[in-house]
Short mmCIF file of C-alpha atoms in Angstrom, two decimals:
data_model
loop_
_atom_site.label_atom_id
_atom_site.label_comp_id
_atom_site.label_asym_id
_atom_site.label_seq_id
_atom_site.Cartn_x
_atom_site.Cartn_y
_atom_site.Cartn_z
CA MET A 145 -154.41 92.22 -148.82
CA THR A 146 -152.00 90.31 -151.07
CA THR A 147 -148.33 91.15 -151.37
CA LYS A 148 -145.43 89.60 -153.22
CA ALA A 149 -142.53 88.65 -150.96
CA ARG A 150 -138.83 88.96 -151.90
CA ASP A 151 -138.56 85.22 -152.54
CA GLY A 152 -141.32 85.36 -155.19
CA SER A 153 -144.01 83.90 -152.94
CA PHE A 154 -147.39 85.51 -152.55
CA VAL A 155 -148.60 86.34 -149.06
CA SER A 156 -152.13 87.07 -147.90
CA TYR A 157 -153.00 88.58 -144.55
CA ARG A 158 -156.42 87.79 -143.07
CA ASN A 159 -158.05 89.24 -139.99
CA ASN A 160 -159.83 86.50 -138.10
CA ILE A 161 -161.95 87.16 -135.02
CA GLU A 162 -159.11 86.30 -132.63
CA LYS A 163 -155.91 86.31 -134.67
CA LYS A 164 -154.30 87.33 -137.92
CA ARG A 165 -153.91 84.38 -140.32
CA MET A 166 -151.40 84.37 -143.12
CA ILE A 167 -151.51 82.04 -146.13
CA SER A 168 -148.59 82.07 -148.54
CA PHE A 169 -147.38 80.09 -151.52
CA LYS A 170 -143.73 79.19 -151.94
CA PRO A 171 -142.32 77.54 -155.07
CA MET A 172 -141.36 73.92 -154.39
CA GLU A 173 -137.67 73.14 -154.18
CA GLY A 174 -135.87 69.78 -154.10
CA SER A 175 -136.79 68.57 -150.59
CA ASP A 176 -140.30 70.05 -150.89
CA TYR A 177 -140.82 68.10 -154.10
CA GLN A 178 -139.64 64.86 -152.47
CA GLU A 179 -142.10 65.40 -149.60
CA PHE A 180 -144.85 66.12 -152.14
CA LEU A 181 -144.07 62.87 -154.00
CA SER A 182 -143.97 60.86 -150.78
CA TYR A 183 -147.67 61.44 -150.23
CA PHE A 184 -148.86 62.08 -153.80
CA VAL A 185 -148.03 58.79 -155.51
CA ALA A 186 -149.60 56.60 -152.80
CA ASP A 187 -152.61 58.92 -152.43
CA TYR A 188 -153.19 59.09 -156.18
CA ALA A 189 -152.76 55.32 -156.55
CA ALA A 190 -155.45 54.77 -153.88
CA GLU A 191 -157.77 57.13 -155.76
CA ILE A 192 -157.12 55.31 -159.05
CA GLU A 193 -157.74 51.94 -157.40
CA ALA A 194 -161.02 53.08 -155.82
CA ASN A 195 -162.42 55.12 -158.70
CA TYR A 196 -161.13 53.28 -161.77
CA ARG A 197 -161.41 49.75 -160.36
CA LEU A 198 -157.80 48.79 -160.99
CA CYS A 199 -155.88 46.43 -158.72
CA ALA A 200 -153.45 48.06 -156.28
CA GLN A 201 -150.37 47.14 -158.30
CA ALA A 202 -151.80 48.51 -161.59
CA ALA A 203 -153.02 51.67 -159.83
CA LEU A 204 -149.58 52.32 -158.32
CA LEU A 205 -147.90 51.79 -161.70
CA GLN A 206 -150.37 54.19 -163.34
CA ALA A 207 -149.81 56.84 -160.63
CA GLN A 208 -146.02 56.56 -160.98
CA THR A 209 -146.20 56.69 -164.78
CA GLU A 210 -148.50 59.73 -164.77
CA ILE A 211 -146.31 61.71 -162.37
CA GLU A 212 -143.15 60.87 -164.36
CA THR A 213 -144.88 61.88 -167.62
CA SER A 214 -146.46 65.06 -166.22
CA LEU A 215 -143.39 66.21 -164.29
CA PRO A 216 -140.36 64.87 -166.19
CA GLN A 217 -138.10 67.53 -164.64
CA GLY A 218 -139.66 67.36 -161.19
CA GLU A 219 -140.54 70.70 -159.64
CA LYS A 220 -138.78 72.44 -162.56
CA SER A 221 -140.98 70.86 -165.25
CA PRO A 222 -141.96 73.45 -167.85
CA GLY A 223 -145.63 74.41 -168.01
CA GLN A 224 -146.32 73.26 -164.45
CA VAL A 225 -146.52 75.25 -161.21
CA LEU A 226 -145.76 73.44 -157.95
CA LEU A 227 -146.17 75.36 -154.71
CA CYS A 228 -146.00 74.77 -150.99
CA ILE A 229 -148.98 76.16 -149.07
CA GLN A 230 -147.71 77.82 -145.93
CA THR A 231 -148.99 79.59 -142.86
CA GLU A 232 -147.45 81.03 -139.75
CA ILE A 233 -148.02 79.13 -136.51
CA ASN A 234 -146.50 80.38 -133.26
CA GLY A 235 -144.16 82.67 -135.18
CA LYS A 236 -142.87 79.90 -137.42
CA THR A 237 -143.65 79.40 -141.13
CA VAL A 238 -145.05 75.89 -141.64
CA THR A 239 -145.84 74.03 -144.85
CA ILE A 240 -149.43 72.85 -144.47
CA GLY A 241 -149.92 71.42 -147.94
CA TYR A 242 -149.17 71.50 -151.64
CA LEU A 243 -150.67 72.92 -154.81
CA TRP A 244 -149.89 71.76 -158.35
CA TYR A 245 -151.48 73.45 -161.33
CA LYS A 246 -151.01 73.87 -165.05
CA PRO A 247 -151.54 77.38 -166.43
CA ASP A 248 -153.03 78.02 -169.88
CA ARG A 249 -152.18 81.62 -170.69
CA ALA A 250 -154.05 81.56 -174.02
CA LEU A 251 -157.33 80.63 -172.30
CA LYS A 252 -156.45 82.67 -169.19
CA SER A 253 -157.19 79.62 -167.05
CA ILE A 254 -155.41 77.15 -164.84
CA TYR A 255 -156.11 73.49 -164.16
CA ILE A 256 -155.46 72.29 -160.62
CA CYS A 257 -153.80 68.89 -160.81
CA ASP A 258 -153.48 68.49 -157.05
CA PHE A 259 -154.49 70.48 -153.99
CA TYR A 260 -153.54 68.85 -150.70
CA LEU A 261 -153.56 69.82 -147.04
CA HIS A 262 -151.76 67.71 -144.47
CA PRO A 263 -154.36 65.98 -142.23
CA ASP A 264 -153.46 68.08 -139.14
CA TYR A 265 -154.53 71.26 -140.99
CA ARG A 266 -157.86 70.10 -142.40
CA ASN A 267 -161.25 71.34 -141.18
CA GLN A 268 -159.75 74.61 -139.93
CA GLY A 269 -160.48 76.85 -142.91
CA PHE A 270 -156.97 76.64 -144.37
CA GLY A 271 -158.19 75.01 -147.60
CA SER A 272 -160.74 77.73 -148.27
CA GLU A 273 -158.23 80.44 -147.39
CA ALA A 274 -155.62 78.92 -149.72
CA LEU A 275 -158.12 78.74 -152.59
CA LYS A 276 -159.18 82.35 -152.00
CA GLU A 277 -155.56 83.47 -151.99
CA LEU A 278 -154.90 81.48 -155.17
CA GLU A 279 -157.87 83.22 -156.79
CA ARG A 280 -156.54 86.66 -155.83
CA MET A 281 -153.06 85.80 -157.07
CA LEU A 282 -154.39 84.51 -160.40
CA LEU A 283 -156.60 87.55 -160.94
CA ASP A 284 -153.53 89.74 -160.40
CA GLU A 285 -151.73 87.68 -163.06
CA GLY A 286 -154.59 88.08 -165.58
CA TYR A 287 -156.26 84.66 -165.27
CA ASN A 288 -160.05 84.38 -165.16
CA GLN A 289 -160.83 80.69 -164.61
CA ILE A 290 -159.80 77.79 -162.36
CA LYS A 291 -160.61 74.23 -163.44
CA LEU A 292 -160.16 70.99 -161.51
CA ARG A 293 -161.41 67.43 -161.10
CA VAL A 294 -162.67 65.92 -157.85
CA ALA A 295 -162.79 62.17 -157.21
CA ALA A 296 -166.37 60.88 -156.93
CA GLU A 297 -166.08 59.86 -153.29
CA ASN A 298 -164.08 62.87 -152.08
CA HIS A 299 -166.99 64.59 -150.34
CA ARG A 300 -164.72 66.77 -148.17
CA ALA A 301 -163.03 68.29 -151.24
CA LYS A 302 -166.37 68.80 -153.01
CA HIS A 303 -167.64 70.66 -149.96
CA VAL A 304 -164.59 72.96 -149.87
CA TYR A 305 -164.72 73.68 -153.60
CA GLU A 306 -168.47 74.33 -153.64
CA GLY A 307 -168.06 76.63 -150.63
CA CYS A 308 -165.51 78.61 -152.66
CA GLY A 309 -167.90 78.99 -155.60
CA PHE A 310 -166.86 76.10 -157.87
CA ASN A 311 -169.59 74.47 -159.99
CA VAL A 312 -169.92 70.92 -161.30
CA THR A 313 -169.26 70.93 -165.05
CA GLY A 314 -169.56 67.22 -165.87
CA ILE A 315 -169.07 63.68 -164.68
CA ASN A 316 -166.03 61.53 -165.52
CA MET A 317 -166.74 57.89 -166.36
CA ASN A 318 -164.63 54.87 -167.23
CA LYS A 319 -164.93 51.23 -168.23
CA ILE A 320 -162.31 48.52 -167.80
CA LEU A 321 -162.04 46.60 -171.05
CA GLY A 322 -161.78 42.85 -171.18
CA GLU A 323 -163.74 42.12 -167.98
#
């Protein structure tokens, strides 16, 4: 069951074998956005370095430039949705990750720019639950497609996405010029 909370977040209640699990999305606010950036830029730079064969310095510059261009007004950037993924643990609401997507109302689709779970919450089903809740929320809002890109070596993410019904639609390629 999905419900909309007073603060605008969406909450899903799940019955697990032993306990009730709740996944919710909360819009990012100032400190949430700073925490998101603290992991995102370094993580994205490492991905750029590994997958696009750039040196560490060039990869970091590219990651910083892309985030500044994509989110010029931070968490309030128009045309972007930035959410905290939350769950309740021992009676306390905890942010377990972040979700950034760009909606396209004309095509009734969204493009996930970033989906991240903090390491302590991986391999526990939270990623799949968050994606399922996102799907329910988007269907309620009239969307009919989720798109995303997965780094070539990110086998864990591929596994989660495939388990949630995502299909491979192509392969990204690049070439560094002047080598």
